[in-house]
PDB file of C-alpha atoms in Angstrom:
ATOM      1  CA  UNK A 130      -1.236  12.712   5.775  1.00  0.00           C
ATOM      2  CA  UNK A 131       0.655  15.436   3.577  1.00  0.00           C
ATOM      3  CA  UNK A 132       1.797  14.689  -0.149  1.00  0.00           C
ATOM      4  CA  UNK A 133       5.370  13.934  -0.560  1.00  0.00           C
ATOM      5  CA  UNK A 134       6.403  15.587  -3.902  1.00  0.00           C
ATOM      6  CA  UNK A 135       8.761  12.920  -4.776  1.00  0.00           C
ATOM      7  CA  UNK A 136       6.407  10.608  -5.001  1.00  0.00           C
ATOM      8  CA  UNK A 137       3.829  12.278  -6.711  1.00  0.00           C
ATOM      9  CA  UNK A 138       6.340  13.145  -9.588  1.00  0.00           C
ATOM     10  CA  UNK A 139       6.903   9.468  -9.637  1.00  0.00           C
ATOM     11  CA  UNK A 140       3.301   8.608  -9.458  1.00  0.00           C
ATOM     12  CA  UNK A 141       2.484  11.829 -11.995  1.00  0.00           C
ATOM     13  CA  UNK A 142       5.150   9.889 -14.908  1.00  0.00           C
ATOM     14  CA  UNK A 143       3.753   6.404 -14.883  1.00  0.00           C
ATOM     15  CA  UNK A 144       2.520   5.185 -17.936  1.00  0.00           C
ATOM     16  CA  UNK A 145       1.043   1.771 -17.321  1.00  0.00           C
ATOM     17  CA  UNK A 146       1.277   0.627 -14.011  1.00  0.00           C
ATOM     18  CA  UNK A 147       1.947   1.124 -10.553  1.00  0.00           C
ATOM     19  CA  UNK A 148       2.099  -1.404  -7.829  1.00  0.00           C
ATOM     20  CA  UNK A 149       2.095  -1.696  -4.291  1.00  0.00           C
ATOM     21  CA  UNK A 150       3.672  -4.158  -1.568  1.00  0.00           C
ATOM     22  CA  UNK A 151       2.729  -3.207   1.812  1.00  0.00           C
ATOM     23  CA  UNK A 152       4.108  -5.845   4.458  1.00  0.00           C
ATOM     24  CA  UNK A 153       4.094  -4.086   8.335  1.00  0.00           C
ATOM     25  CA  UNK A 154       1.123  -4.163  10.109  1.00  0.00           C
ATOM     26  CA  UNK A 155       1.301  -1.215  11.650  1.00  0.00           C
ATOM     27  CA  UNK A 156       3.211   2.374  10.274  1.00  0.00           C
ATOM     28  CA  UNK A 157       2.732   5.755  11.813  1.00  0.00           C
ATOM     29  CA  UNK A 158       0.538   5.519  14.507  1.00  0.00           C
ATOM     30  CA  UNK A 159      -0.121   9.318  15.276  1.00  0.00           C
ATOM     31  CA  UNK A 160      -2.422  11.135  13.200  1.00  0.00           C
ATOM     32  CA  UNK A 161      -5.470   9.803  10.705  1.00  0.00           C
ATOM     33  CA  UNK A 162      -4.964   6.812  13.015  1.00  0.00           C
ATOM     34  CA  UNK A 163      -4.810   8.080  16.149  1.00  0.00           C
ATOM     35  CA  UNK A 164      -8.003   9.521  15.767  1.00  0.00           C
ATOM     36  CA  UNK A 165      -9.204   6.952  14.544  1.00  0.00           C
ATOM     37  CA  UNK A 166      -8.517   4.230  17.410  1.00  0.00           C
ATOM     38  CA  UNK A 167      -9.745   7.003  19.954  1.00  0.00           C
ATOM     39  CA  UNK A 168     -13.401   6.409  18.311  1.00  0.00           C
ATOM     40  CA  UNK A 169     -12.945   9.795  15.853  1.00  0.00           C
ATOM     41  CA  UNK A 170     -13.571   7.548  12.539  1.00  0.00           C
ATOM     42  CA  UNK A 171     -12.181   8.190   9.240  1.00  0.00           C
ATOM     43  CA  UNK A 172     -11.760  11.547   8.346  1.00  0.00           C
ATOM     44  CA  UNK A 173     -11.207  11.339   4.735  1.00  0.00           C
ATOM     45  CA  UNK A 174     -10.591  15.631   4.356  1.00  0.00           C
ATOM     46  CA  UNK A 175      -6.696  14.585   5.584  1.00  0.00           C
ATOM     47  CA  UNK A 176      -6.955  12.054   2.109  1.00  0.00           C
ATOM     48  CA  UNK A 177      -8.335  14.355  -0.624  1.00  0.00           C
ATOM     49  CA  UNK A 178      -4.736  14.699  -2.249  1.00  0.00           C
ATOM     50  CA  UNK A 179      -4.641  10.826  -2.319  1.00  0.00           C
ATOM     51  CA  UNK A 180      -7.774  10.032  -3.994  1.00  0.00           C
ATOM     52  CA  UNK A 181      -7.136  13.231  -6.442  1.00  0.00           C
ATOM     53  CA  UNK A 182      -3.643  11.951  -7.339  1.00  0.00           C
ATOM     54  CA  UNK A 183      -4.898   8.361  -7.731  1.00  0.00           C
ATOM     55  CA  UNK A 184      -8.497   9.196  -9.609  1.00  0.00           C
ATOM     56  CA  UNK A 185      -6.471  11.297 -11.473  1.00  0.00           C
ATOM     57  CA  UNK A 186      -3.543   8.121 -12.391  1.00  0.00           C
ATOM     58  CA  UNK A 187      -5.882   5.548 -13.154  1.00  0.00           C
ATOM     59  CA  UNK A 188      -7.981   8.527 -15.021  1.00  0.00           C
ATOM     60  CA  UNK A 189      -4.851   8.436 -17.069  1.00  0.00           C
ATOM     61  CA  UNK A 190      -5.191   5.060 -17.686  1.00  0.00           C
ATOM     62  CA  UNK A 191      -2.778   3.543 -15.046  1.00  0.00           C
ATOM     63  CA  UNK A 192      -3.382   0.173 -12.749  1.00  0.00           C
ATOM     64  CA  UNK A 193      -2.792   0.822  -9.618  1.00  0.00           C
ATOM     65  CA  UNK A 194      -2.699  -2.293  -7.767  1.00  0.00           C
ATOM     66  CA  UNK A 195      -1.832  -2.671  -4.001  1.00  0.00           C
ATOM     67  CA  UNK A 196      -1.447  -5.767  -2.035  1.00  0.00           C
ATOM     68  CA  UNK A 197      -0.911  -6.012   1.627  1.00  0.00           C
ATOM     69  CA  UNK A 198       0.276  -8.773   3.882  1.00  0.00           C
ATOM     70  CA  UNK A 199      -0.951  -8.980   7.104  1.00  0.00           C
ATOM     71  CA  UNK A 200      -0.599 -10.832   9.902  1.00  0.00           C
ATOM     72  CA  UNK A 201      -4.580 -12.995  11.166  1.00  0.00           C
ATOM     73  CA  UNK A 202      -5.404 -11.471  13.712  1.00  0.00           C
ATOM     74  CA  UNK A 203      -5.415  -8.492  12.405  1.00  0.00           C
ATOM     75  CA  UNK A 204      -3.592  -5.630  14.148  1.00  0.00           C
ATOM     76  CA  UNK A 205      -5.705  -2.688  15.037  1.00  0.00           C
ATOM     77  CA  UNK A 206      -3.631  -0.373  12.561  1.00  0.00           C
ATOM     78  CA  UNK A 207      -5.172  -3.213   9.754  1.00  0.00           C
ATOM     79  CA  UNK A 208      -8.536  -3.279  10.628  1.00  0.00           C
ATOM     80  CA  UNK A 209      -8.055   0.876  10.182  1.00  0.00           C
ATOM     81  CA  UNK A 210      -6.745   0.244   7.120  1.00  0.00           C
ATOM     82  CA  UNK A 211      -8.633  -2.423   6.585  1.00  0.00           C
ATOM     83  CA  UNK A 212     -12.404  -0.242   6.987  1.00  0.00           C
ATOM     84  CA  UNK A 213     -11.028   3.202   5.337  1.00  0.00           C
ATOM     85  CA  UNK A 214      -9.944   1.162   2.076  1.00  0.00           C
ATOM     86  CA  UNK A 215     -13.434   1.009   0.214  1.00  0.00           C
ATOM     87  CA  UNK A 216     -13.986   5.026   1.129  1.00  0.00           C
ATOM     88  CA  UNK A 217     -10.245   6.048   0.244  1.00  0.00           C
ATOM     89  CA  UNK A 218      -8.498   3.638  -1.909  1.00  0.00           C
ATOM     90  CA  UNK A 219     -11.386   1.881  -3.871  1.00  0.00           C
ATOM     91  CA  UNK A 220     -12.978   4.635  -4.395  1.00  0.00           C
ATOM     92  CA  UNK A 221     -10.046   6.795  -6.217  1.00  0.00           C
ATOM     93  CA  UNK A 222      -9.625   3.746  -8.161  1.00  0.00           C
ATOM     94  CA  UNK A 223      -7.393   1.670  -6.772  1.00  0.00           C
ATOM     95  CA  UNK A 224      -7.156  -2.248  -6.619  1.00  0.00           C
ATOM     96  CA  UNK A 225      -6.222  -4.044  -3.296  1.00  0.00           C
ATOM     97  CA  UNK A 226      -5.574  -6.963  -2.154  1.00  0.00           C
ATOM     98  CA  UNK A 227      -5.034  -8.819   0.902  1.00  0.00           C
ATOM     99  CA  UNK A 228      -2.771 -11.981   1.729  1.00  0.00           C
ATOM    100  CA  UNK A 229      -2.173 -13.217   5.366  1.00  0.00           C
ATOM    101  CA  UNK A 230       0.960 -14.186   6.204  1.00  0.00           C
ATOM    102  CA  UNK A 231       1.198 -17.504   6.689  1.00  0.00           C
ATOM    103  CA  UNK A 232       0.103 -18.118   3.015  1.00  0.00           C
ATOM    104  CA  UNK A 233       3.326 -16.562   2.163  1.00  0.00           C
ATOM    105  CA  UNK A 234       5.791 -18.541   3.962  1.00  0.00           C
ATOM    106  CA  UNK A 235       7.469 -19.808   0.572  1.00  0.00           C
ATOM    107  CA  UNK A 236       7.116 -16.285  -1.545  1.00  0.00           C
ATOM    108  CA  UNK A 237      10.679 -14.365  -1.836  1.00  0.00           C
ATOM    109  CA  UNK A 238       9.888 -11.629  -0.453  1.00  0.00           C
ATOM    110  CA  UNK A 239      12.347  -8.136  -0.196  1.00  0.00           C
ATOM    111  CA  UNK A 240      13.099  -6.835   3.222  1.00  0.00           C
ATOM    112  CA  UNK A 241      11.482  -3.820   2.336  1.00  0.00           C
ATOM    113  CA  UNK A 242       7.665  -2.109   1.705  1.00  0.00           C
ATOM    114  CA  UNK A 243       7.742  -0.608  -2.086  1.00  0.00           C
ATOM    115  CA  UNK A 244       6.001   1.040  -5.471  1.00  0.00           C
ATOM    116  CA  UNK A 245       6.736  -0.778  -8.530  1.00  0.00           C
ATOM    117  CA  UNK A 246       6.721   2.263 -11.292  1.00  0.00           C
ATOM    118  CA  UNK A 247       6.106   0.848 -14.759  1.00  0.00           C
ATOM    119  CA  UNK A 248       8.006  -2.098 -14.010  1.00  0.00           C
ATOM    120  CA  UNK A 249      11.077  -0.155 -13.758  1.00  0.00           C
ATOM    121  CA  UNK A 250      11.965   2.232 -11.086  1.00  0.00           C
ATOM    122  CA  UNK A 251      10.966   0.981  -7.352  1.00  0.00           C
ATOM    123  CA  UNK A 252      10.694   3.227  -4.695  1.00  0.00           C
ATOM    124  CA  UNK A 253      11.391   1.820  -1.509  1.00  0.00           C
ATOM    125  CA  UNK A 254      10.539   3.263   1.603  1.00  0.00           C
ATOM    126  CA  UNK A 255      12.189   2.153   4.899  1.00  0.00           C
ATOM    127  CA  UNK A 256      10.519   2.757   8.309  1.00  0.00           C
ATOM    128  CA  UNK A 257      11.449   2.122  11.999  1.00  0.00           C
ATOM    129  CA  UNK A 258      10.294  -0.722  14.294  1.00  0.00           C
ATOM    130  CA  UNK A 259       7.446   2.274  15.493  1.00  0.00           C
ATOM    131  CA  UNK A 260       6.424   2.395  11.527  1.00  0.00           C
ATOM    132  CA  UNK A 261       7.711   5.596  10.800  1.00  0.00           C
ATOM    133  CA  UNK A 262       8.990   6.734   8.091  1.00  0.00           C
ATOM    134  CA  UNK A 263      12.489   6.639   8.076  1.00  0.00           C
ATOM    135  CA  UNK A 264      13.664   7.496   4.565  1.00  0.00           C
ATOM    136  CA  UNK A 265      13.105   6.327   0.959  1.00  0.00           C
ATOM    137  CA  UNK A 266      15.418   5.663  -2.108  1.00  0.00           C
ATOM    138  CA  UNK A 267      14.823   5.086  -5.536  1.00  0.00           C
ATOM    139  CA  UNK A 268      16.098   2.565  -7.228  1.00  0.00           C
ATOM    140  CA  UNK A 269      16.332   0.675 -11.217  1.00  0.00           C
ATOM    141  CA  UNK A 270      18.941  -1.954 -10.749  1.00  0.00           C
ATOM    142  CA  UNK A 271      17.311  -4.696 -13.501  1.00  0.00           C
ATOM    143  CA  UNK A 272      17.733  -7.385 -10.568  1.00  0.00           C
ATOM    144  CA  UNK A 273      16.425  -5.817  -7.686  1.00  0.00           C
ATOM    145  CA  UNK A 274      13.292  -4.363  -9.452  1.00  0.00           C
ATOM    146  CA  UNK A 275      12.839  -7.811 -11.032  1.00  0.00           C
ATOM    147  CA  UNK A 276      13.033  -9.720  -7.472  1.00  0.00           C
ATOM    148  CA  UNK A 277       9.861  -7.012  -6.522  1.00  0.00           C
ATOM    149  CA  UNK A 278       8.423  -7.290  -9.446  1.00  0.00           C
ATOM    150  CA  UNK A 279       8.092 -10.950  -9.218  1.00  0.00           C
ATOM    151  CA  UNK A 280       7.186 -11.185  -5.459  1.00  0.00           C
ATOM    152  CA  UNK A 281       4.581  -8.328  -6.490  1.00  0.00           C
ATOM    153  CA  UNK A 282       3.357 -10.786  -8.548  1.00  0.00           C
ATOM    154  CA  UNK A 283       2.979 -13.764  -6.566  1.00  0.00           C
ATOM    155  CA  UNK A 284       1.490 -12.019  -3.476  1.00  0.00           C
ATOM    156  CA  UNK A 285      -1.123 -10.729  -6.194  1.00  0.00           C
ATOM    157  CA  UNK A 286      -1.921 -13.973  -7.628  1.00  0.00           C
ATOM    158  CA  UNK A 287      -2.274 -15.178  -4.136  1.00  0.00           C
ATOM    159  CA  UNK A 288      -4.288 -12.673  -2.310  1.00  0.00           C
ATOM    160  CA  UNK A 289      -7.845 -12.074  -2.209  1.00  0.00           C
ATOM    161  CA  UNK A 290     -10.116  -8.471  -3.526  1.00  0.00           C
ATOM    162  CA  UNK A 291     -10.802  -6.467  -0.911  1.00  0.00           C
ATOM    163  CA  UNK A 292     -14.570  -7.143  -1.506  1.00  0.00           C
ATOM    164  CA  UNK A 293     -14.190 -10.804  -0.680  1.00  0.00           C
ATOM    165  CA  UNK A 294     -11.560 -10.206   2.340  1.00  0.00           C
ATOM    166  CA  UNK A 295     -13.151 -10.533   6.114  1.00  0.00           C
ATOM    167  CA  UNK A 296     -10.903 -10.540   8.823  1.00  0.00           C
ATOM    168  CA  UNK A 297     -10.915 -12.520  11.124  1.00  0.00           C
TER     169      UNK A 297
END
């Protein structure tokens, strides 16, 4: 996966928090995922830019939290994410939690995945039905930011920390 300069700029500008909500059961099902699915294991050299970006962000005192809403039993892609979370996300300094979709029924959720930076700027990620990214948008509208912040908080408070989550 290559670096995204808009995203890097946004994250490098974060001063307090960077919260990411993921709600799909599969993303970009080629490249690193395909190699893993074909028995190739996890190649962390493809992700060194990510680890450097996140560890640098965390070392500045920014909290980086990722919450994943997932279907159970989990998809092959979520198994891949679960297996790489320790050596990639956690190692870089992210705090990651998992929430089974059945436990999110009464949570008001936005229609898209997002990054919320410092409680004021959203990076909305758009995907097609196959999980390929189709675009992104930056949003600072206070009502939209508040909706996403509330959704993230609700999910985060219910979700299980990575070290405690055991997929079925």
